[in-house]
PDB file of C-alpha atoms in Angstrom:
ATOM      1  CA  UNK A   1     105.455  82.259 108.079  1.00  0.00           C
ATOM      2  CA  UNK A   2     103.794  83.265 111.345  1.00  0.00           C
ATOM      3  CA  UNK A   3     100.208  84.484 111.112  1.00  0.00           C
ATOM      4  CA  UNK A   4     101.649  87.922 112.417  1.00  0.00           C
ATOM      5  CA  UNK A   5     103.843  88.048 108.983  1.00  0.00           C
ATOM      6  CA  UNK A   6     100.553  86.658 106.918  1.00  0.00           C
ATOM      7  CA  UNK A   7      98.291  89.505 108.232  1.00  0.00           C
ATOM      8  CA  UNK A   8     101.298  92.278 107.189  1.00  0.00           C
ATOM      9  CA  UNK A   9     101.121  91.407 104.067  1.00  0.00           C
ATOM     10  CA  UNK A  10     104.234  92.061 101.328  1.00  0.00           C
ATOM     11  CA  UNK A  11     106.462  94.109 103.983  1.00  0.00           C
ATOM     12  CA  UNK A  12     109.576  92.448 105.245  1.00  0.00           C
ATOM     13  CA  UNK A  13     109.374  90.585 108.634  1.00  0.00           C
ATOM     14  CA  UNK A  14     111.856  92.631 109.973  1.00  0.00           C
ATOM     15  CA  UNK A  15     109.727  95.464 110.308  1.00  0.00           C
ATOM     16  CA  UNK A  16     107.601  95.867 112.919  1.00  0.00           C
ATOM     17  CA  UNK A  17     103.373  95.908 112.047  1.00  0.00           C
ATOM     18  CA  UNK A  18     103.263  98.784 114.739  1.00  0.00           C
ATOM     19  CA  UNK A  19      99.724  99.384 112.862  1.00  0.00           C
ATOM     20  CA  UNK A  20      98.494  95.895 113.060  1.00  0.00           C
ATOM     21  CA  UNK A  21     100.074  95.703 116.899  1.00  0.00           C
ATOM     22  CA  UNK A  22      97.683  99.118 117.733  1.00  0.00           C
ATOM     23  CA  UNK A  23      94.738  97.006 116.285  1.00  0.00           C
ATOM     24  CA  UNK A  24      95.726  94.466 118.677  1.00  0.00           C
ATOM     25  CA  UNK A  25      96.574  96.222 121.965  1.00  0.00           C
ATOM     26  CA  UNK A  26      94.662  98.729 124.454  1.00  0.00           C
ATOM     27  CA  UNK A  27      94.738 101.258 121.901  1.00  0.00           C
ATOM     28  CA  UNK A  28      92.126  99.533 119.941  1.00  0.00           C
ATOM     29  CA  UNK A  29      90.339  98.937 123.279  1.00  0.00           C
ATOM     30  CA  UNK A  30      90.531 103.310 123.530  1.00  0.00           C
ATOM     31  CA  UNK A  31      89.378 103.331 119.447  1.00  0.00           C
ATOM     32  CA  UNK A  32      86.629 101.478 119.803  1.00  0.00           C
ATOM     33  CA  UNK A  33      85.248 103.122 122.948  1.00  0.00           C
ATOM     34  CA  UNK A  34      85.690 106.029 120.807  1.00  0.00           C
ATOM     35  CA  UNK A  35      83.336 105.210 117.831  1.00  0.00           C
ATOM     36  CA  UNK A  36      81.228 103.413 119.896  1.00  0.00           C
ATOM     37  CA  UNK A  37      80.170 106.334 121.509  1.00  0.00           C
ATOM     38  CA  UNK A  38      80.590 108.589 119.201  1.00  0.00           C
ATOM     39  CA  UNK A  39      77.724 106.716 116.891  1.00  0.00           C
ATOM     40  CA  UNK A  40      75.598 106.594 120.184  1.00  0.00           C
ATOM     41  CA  UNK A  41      75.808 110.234 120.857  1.00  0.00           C
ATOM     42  CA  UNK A  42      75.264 110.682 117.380  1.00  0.00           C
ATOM     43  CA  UNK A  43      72.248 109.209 117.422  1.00  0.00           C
ATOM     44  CA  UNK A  44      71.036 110.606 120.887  1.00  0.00           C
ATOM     45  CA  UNK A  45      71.718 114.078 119.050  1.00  0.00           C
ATOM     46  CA  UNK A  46      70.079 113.349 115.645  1.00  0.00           C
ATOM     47  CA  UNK A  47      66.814 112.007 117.558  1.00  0.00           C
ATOM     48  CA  UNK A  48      66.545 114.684 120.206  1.00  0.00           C
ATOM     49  CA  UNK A  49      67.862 117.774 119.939  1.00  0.00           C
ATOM     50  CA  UNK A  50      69.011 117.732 116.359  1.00  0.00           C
ATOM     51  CA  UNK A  51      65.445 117.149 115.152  1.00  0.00           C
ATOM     52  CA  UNK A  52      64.047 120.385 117.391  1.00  0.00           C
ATOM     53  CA  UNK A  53      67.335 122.087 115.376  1.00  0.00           C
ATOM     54  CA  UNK A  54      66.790 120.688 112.466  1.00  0.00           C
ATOM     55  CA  UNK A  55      62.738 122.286 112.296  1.00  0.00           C
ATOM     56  CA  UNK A  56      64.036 125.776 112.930  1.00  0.00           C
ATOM     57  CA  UNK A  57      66.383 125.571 110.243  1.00  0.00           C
ATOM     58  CA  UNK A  58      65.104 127.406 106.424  1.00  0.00           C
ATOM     59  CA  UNK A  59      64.613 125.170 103.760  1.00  0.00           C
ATOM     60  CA  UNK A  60      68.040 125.493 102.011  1.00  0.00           C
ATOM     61  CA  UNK A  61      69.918 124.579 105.322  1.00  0.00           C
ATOM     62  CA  UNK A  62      67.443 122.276 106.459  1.00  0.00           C
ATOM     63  CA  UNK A  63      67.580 120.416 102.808  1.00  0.00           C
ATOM     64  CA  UNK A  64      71.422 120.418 103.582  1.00  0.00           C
ATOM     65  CA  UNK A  65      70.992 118.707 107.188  1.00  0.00           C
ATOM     66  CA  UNK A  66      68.637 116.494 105.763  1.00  0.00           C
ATOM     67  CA  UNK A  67      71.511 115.001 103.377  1.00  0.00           C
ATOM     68  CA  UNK A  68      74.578 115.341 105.665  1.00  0.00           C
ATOM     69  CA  UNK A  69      72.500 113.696 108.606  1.00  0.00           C
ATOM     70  CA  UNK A  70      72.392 110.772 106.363  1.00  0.00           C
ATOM     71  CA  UNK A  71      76.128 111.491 105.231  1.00  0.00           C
ATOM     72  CA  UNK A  72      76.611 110.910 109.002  1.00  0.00           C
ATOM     73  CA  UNK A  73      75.026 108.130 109.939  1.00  0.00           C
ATOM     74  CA  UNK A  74      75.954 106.287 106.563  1.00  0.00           C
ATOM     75  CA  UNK A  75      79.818 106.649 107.480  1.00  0.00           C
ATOM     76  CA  UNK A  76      79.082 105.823 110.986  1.00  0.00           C
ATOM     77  CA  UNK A  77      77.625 102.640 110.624  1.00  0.00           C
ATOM     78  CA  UNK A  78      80.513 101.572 108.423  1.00  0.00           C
ATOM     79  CA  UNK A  79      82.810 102.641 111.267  1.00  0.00           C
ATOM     80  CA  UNK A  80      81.401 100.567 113.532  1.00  0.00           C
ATOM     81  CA  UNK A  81      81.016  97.711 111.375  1.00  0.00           C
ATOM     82  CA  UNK A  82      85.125  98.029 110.799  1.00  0.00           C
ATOM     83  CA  UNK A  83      85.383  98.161 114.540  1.00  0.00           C
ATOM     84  CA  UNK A  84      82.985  95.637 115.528  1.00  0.00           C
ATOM     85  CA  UNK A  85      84.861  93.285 112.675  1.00  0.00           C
ATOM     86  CA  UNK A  86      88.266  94.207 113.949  1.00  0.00           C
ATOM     87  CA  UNK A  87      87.342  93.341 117.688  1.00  0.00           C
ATOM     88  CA  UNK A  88      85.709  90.093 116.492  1.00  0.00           C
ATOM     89  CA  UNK A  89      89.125  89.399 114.835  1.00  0.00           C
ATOM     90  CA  UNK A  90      91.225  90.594 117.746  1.00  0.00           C
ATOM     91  CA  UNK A  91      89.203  88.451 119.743  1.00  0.00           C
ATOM     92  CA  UNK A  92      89.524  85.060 117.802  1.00  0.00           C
ATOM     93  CA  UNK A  93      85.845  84.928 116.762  1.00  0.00           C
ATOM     94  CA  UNK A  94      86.510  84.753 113.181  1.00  0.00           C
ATOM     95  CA  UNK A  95      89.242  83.570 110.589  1.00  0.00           C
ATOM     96  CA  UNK A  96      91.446  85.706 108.454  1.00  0.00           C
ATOM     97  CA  UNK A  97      89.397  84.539 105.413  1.00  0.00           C
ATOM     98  CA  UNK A  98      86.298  85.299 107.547  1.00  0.00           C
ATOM     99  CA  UNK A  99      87.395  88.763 108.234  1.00  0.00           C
ATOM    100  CA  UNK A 100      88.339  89.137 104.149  1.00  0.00           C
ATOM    101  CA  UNK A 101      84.609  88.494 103.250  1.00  0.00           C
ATOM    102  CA  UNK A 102      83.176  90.927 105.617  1.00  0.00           C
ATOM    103  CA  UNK A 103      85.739  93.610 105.001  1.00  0.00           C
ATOM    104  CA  UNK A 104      84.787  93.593 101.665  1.00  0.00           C
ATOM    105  CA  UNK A 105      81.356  94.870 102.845  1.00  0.00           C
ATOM    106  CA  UNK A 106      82.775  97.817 104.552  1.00  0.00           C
ATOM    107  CA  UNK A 107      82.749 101.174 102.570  1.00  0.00           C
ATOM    108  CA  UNK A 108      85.485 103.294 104.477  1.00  0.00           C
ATOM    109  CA  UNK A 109      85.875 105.389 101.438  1.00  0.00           C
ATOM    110  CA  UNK A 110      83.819 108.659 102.526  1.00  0.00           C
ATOM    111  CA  UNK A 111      83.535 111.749 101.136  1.00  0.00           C
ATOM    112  CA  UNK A 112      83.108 114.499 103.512  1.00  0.00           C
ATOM    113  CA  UNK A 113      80.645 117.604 103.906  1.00  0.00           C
ATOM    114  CA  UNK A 114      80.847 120.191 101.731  1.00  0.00           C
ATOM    115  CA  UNK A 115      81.546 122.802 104.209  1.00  0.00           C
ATOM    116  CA  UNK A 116      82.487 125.805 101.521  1.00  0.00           C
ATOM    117  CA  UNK A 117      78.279 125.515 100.782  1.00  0.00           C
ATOM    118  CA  UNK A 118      77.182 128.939 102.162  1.00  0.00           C
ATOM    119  CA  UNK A 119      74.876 126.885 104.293  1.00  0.00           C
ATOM    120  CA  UNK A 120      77.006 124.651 106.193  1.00  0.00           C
ATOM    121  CA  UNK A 121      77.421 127.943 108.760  1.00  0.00           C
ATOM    122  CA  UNK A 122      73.504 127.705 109.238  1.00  0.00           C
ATOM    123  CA  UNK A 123      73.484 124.337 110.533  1.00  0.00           C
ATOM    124  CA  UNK A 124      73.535 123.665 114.501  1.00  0.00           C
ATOM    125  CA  UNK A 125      77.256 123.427 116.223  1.00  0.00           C
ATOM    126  CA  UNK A 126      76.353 120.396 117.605  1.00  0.00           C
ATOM    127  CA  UNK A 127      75.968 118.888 114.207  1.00  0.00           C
ATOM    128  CA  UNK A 128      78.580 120.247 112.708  1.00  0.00           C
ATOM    129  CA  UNK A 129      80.587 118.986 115.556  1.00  0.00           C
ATOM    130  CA  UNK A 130      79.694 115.441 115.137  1.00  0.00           C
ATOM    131  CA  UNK A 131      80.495 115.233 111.308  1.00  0.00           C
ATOM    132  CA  UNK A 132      83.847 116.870 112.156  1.00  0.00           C
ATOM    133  CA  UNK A 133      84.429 114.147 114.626  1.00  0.00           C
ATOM    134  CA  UNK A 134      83.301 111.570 112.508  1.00  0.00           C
ATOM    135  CA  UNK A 135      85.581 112.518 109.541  1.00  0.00           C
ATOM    136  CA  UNK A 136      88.308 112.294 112.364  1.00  0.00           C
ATOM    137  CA  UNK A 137      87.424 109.123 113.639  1.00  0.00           C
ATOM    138  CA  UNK A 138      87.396 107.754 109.492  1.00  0.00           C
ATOM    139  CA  UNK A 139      90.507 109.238 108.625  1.00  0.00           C
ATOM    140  CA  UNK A 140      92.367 107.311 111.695  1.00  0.00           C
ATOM    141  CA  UNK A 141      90.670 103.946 110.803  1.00  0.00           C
ATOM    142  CA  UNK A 142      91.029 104.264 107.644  1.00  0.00           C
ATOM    143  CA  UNK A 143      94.901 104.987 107.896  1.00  0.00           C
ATOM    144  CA  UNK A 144      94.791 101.644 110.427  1.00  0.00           C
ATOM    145  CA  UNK A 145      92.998  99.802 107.958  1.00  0.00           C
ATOM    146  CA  UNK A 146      95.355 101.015 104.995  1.00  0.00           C
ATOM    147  CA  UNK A 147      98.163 100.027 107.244  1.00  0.00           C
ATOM    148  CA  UNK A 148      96.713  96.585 108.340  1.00  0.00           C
ATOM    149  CA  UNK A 149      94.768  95.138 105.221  1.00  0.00           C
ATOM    150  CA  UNK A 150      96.433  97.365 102.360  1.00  0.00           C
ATOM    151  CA  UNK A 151      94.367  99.807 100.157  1.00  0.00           C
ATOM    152  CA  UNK A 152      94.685  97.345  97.256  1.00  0.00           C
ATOM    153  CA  UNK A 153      97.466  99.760  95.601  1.00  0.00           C
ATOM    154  CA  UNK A 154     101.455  98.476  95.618  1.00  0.00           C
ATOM    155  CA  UNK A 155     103.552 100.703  97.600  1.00  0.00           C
ATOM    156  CA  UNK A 156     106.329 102.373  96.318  1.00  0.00           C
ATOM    157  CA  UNK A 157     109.492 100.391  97.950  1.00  0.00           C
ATOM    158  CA  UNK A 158     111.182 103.560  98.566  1.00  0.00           C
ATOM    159  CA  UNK A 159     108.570 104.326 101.554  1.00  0.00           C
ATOM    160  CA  UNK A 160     110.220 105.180 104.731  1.00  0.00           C
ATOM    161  CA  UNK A 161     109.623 102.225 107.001  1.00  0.00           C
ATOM    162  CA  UNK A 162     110.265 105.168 110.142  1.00  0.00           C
ATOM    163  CA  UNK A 163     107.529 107.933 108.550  1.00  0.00           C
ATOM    164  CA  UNK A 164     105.251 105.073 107.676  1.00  0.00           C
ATOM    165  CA  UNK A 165     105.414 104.183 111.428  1.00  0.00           C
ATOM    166  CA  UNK A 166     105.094 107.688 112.744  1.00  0.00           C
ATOM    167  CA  UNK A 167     101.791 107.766 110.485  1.00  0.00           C
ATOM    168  CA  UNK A 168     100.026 105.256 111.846  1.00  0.00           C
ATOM    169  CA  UNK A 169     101.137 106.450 115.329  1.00  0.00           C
ATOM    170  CA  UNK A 170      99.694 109.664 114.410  1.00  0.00           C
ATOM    171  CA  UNK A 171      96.222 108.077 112.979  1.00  0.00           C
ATOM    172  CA  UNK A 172      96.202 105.600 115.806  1.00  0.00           C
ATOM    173  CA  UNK A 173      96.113 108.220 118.607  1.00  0.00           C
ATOM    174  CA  UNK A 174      93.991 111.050 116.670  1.00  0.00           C
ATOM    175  CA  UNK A 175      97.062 113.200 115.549  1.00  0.00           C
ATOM    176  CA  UNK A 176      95.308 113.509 112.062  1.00  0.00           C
TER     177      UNK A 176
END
């Protein structure tokens, strides 16, 4: 079995690991650039201007930023920790088994803001903004994960190798 066909996992190796392939190819490169800077200007925002925001803001809504601007940054750093694992892999720097042990460190399961809260209209654009882009950014690499590693659940072997495919297209180039 080719180490290709090891790192799919249970799926036949007829069908193509278009996820795992993504993971591997410029599109990864374009990902990571991504969440890269997307954590950087996160934290740009969070220790300039979202701290000015963040004063003007009444104590409900500012209680509210408080937790979600931890929300952020939380989910964030586990972001980059997949992608900074993933490149390390890509790049040859660790083994599979390696890559098992970290993984298992990695908390891509999120929850998101609360944005029905009658507060979540109070907080700065700019903020908002970034958690919006951040749940983005999670739901893609977490679909690429899913598709790479497996969520731990068996599949049902009636899924549609085609729709599986167009998922993980869709994930892999922000159509979710």
């Amino acid at each position: 079995m080719s180490d290709t066909e090891k790192q799919a996992g249970p799926e036949s190796s007829n069908t193509v690991q278009l996820a795992e392939h993504v993971a591997f190819t410029a599109s990864f490169k374009t990902l990571f650039a991504e969440g890269m800077q997307l954590v950087e200007e996160t934290a740009n925002y969070l220790d300039g201007d979202g701290r000015a925001e963040a004063k003007l803001l009444a104590k409900p809504a500012s209680v509210l930023y408080a937790s979600e601007s931890m929300r952020l940054t939380t989910r964030l750093m586990q972001l980059a920790s997949w992608l900074l694992l993933q490149r390390s892999a890509n790049e040859g720097d660790m083994t599979r088994e390696q890559v098992a042990t970290e993984k298992k460190k990695i908390k891509l399961e999120q929850t998101g803001p609360d944005i029905s809260q009658e507060n979540w209209p109070l907080l700065p654009q700019e903020f908002r903004a970034l958690v919006e882009r951040s749940m983005s950014l999670a739901g893609r690499i977490k679909t690429i994960d899913e598709q790479i590693y497996g969520d731990g659940e068996a599949k049902p072997a009636a899924d549609n190798p085609v729709s599986v495919q167009m998922d993980i297209l869709q994930a892999a180039f922000g159509g979710r």
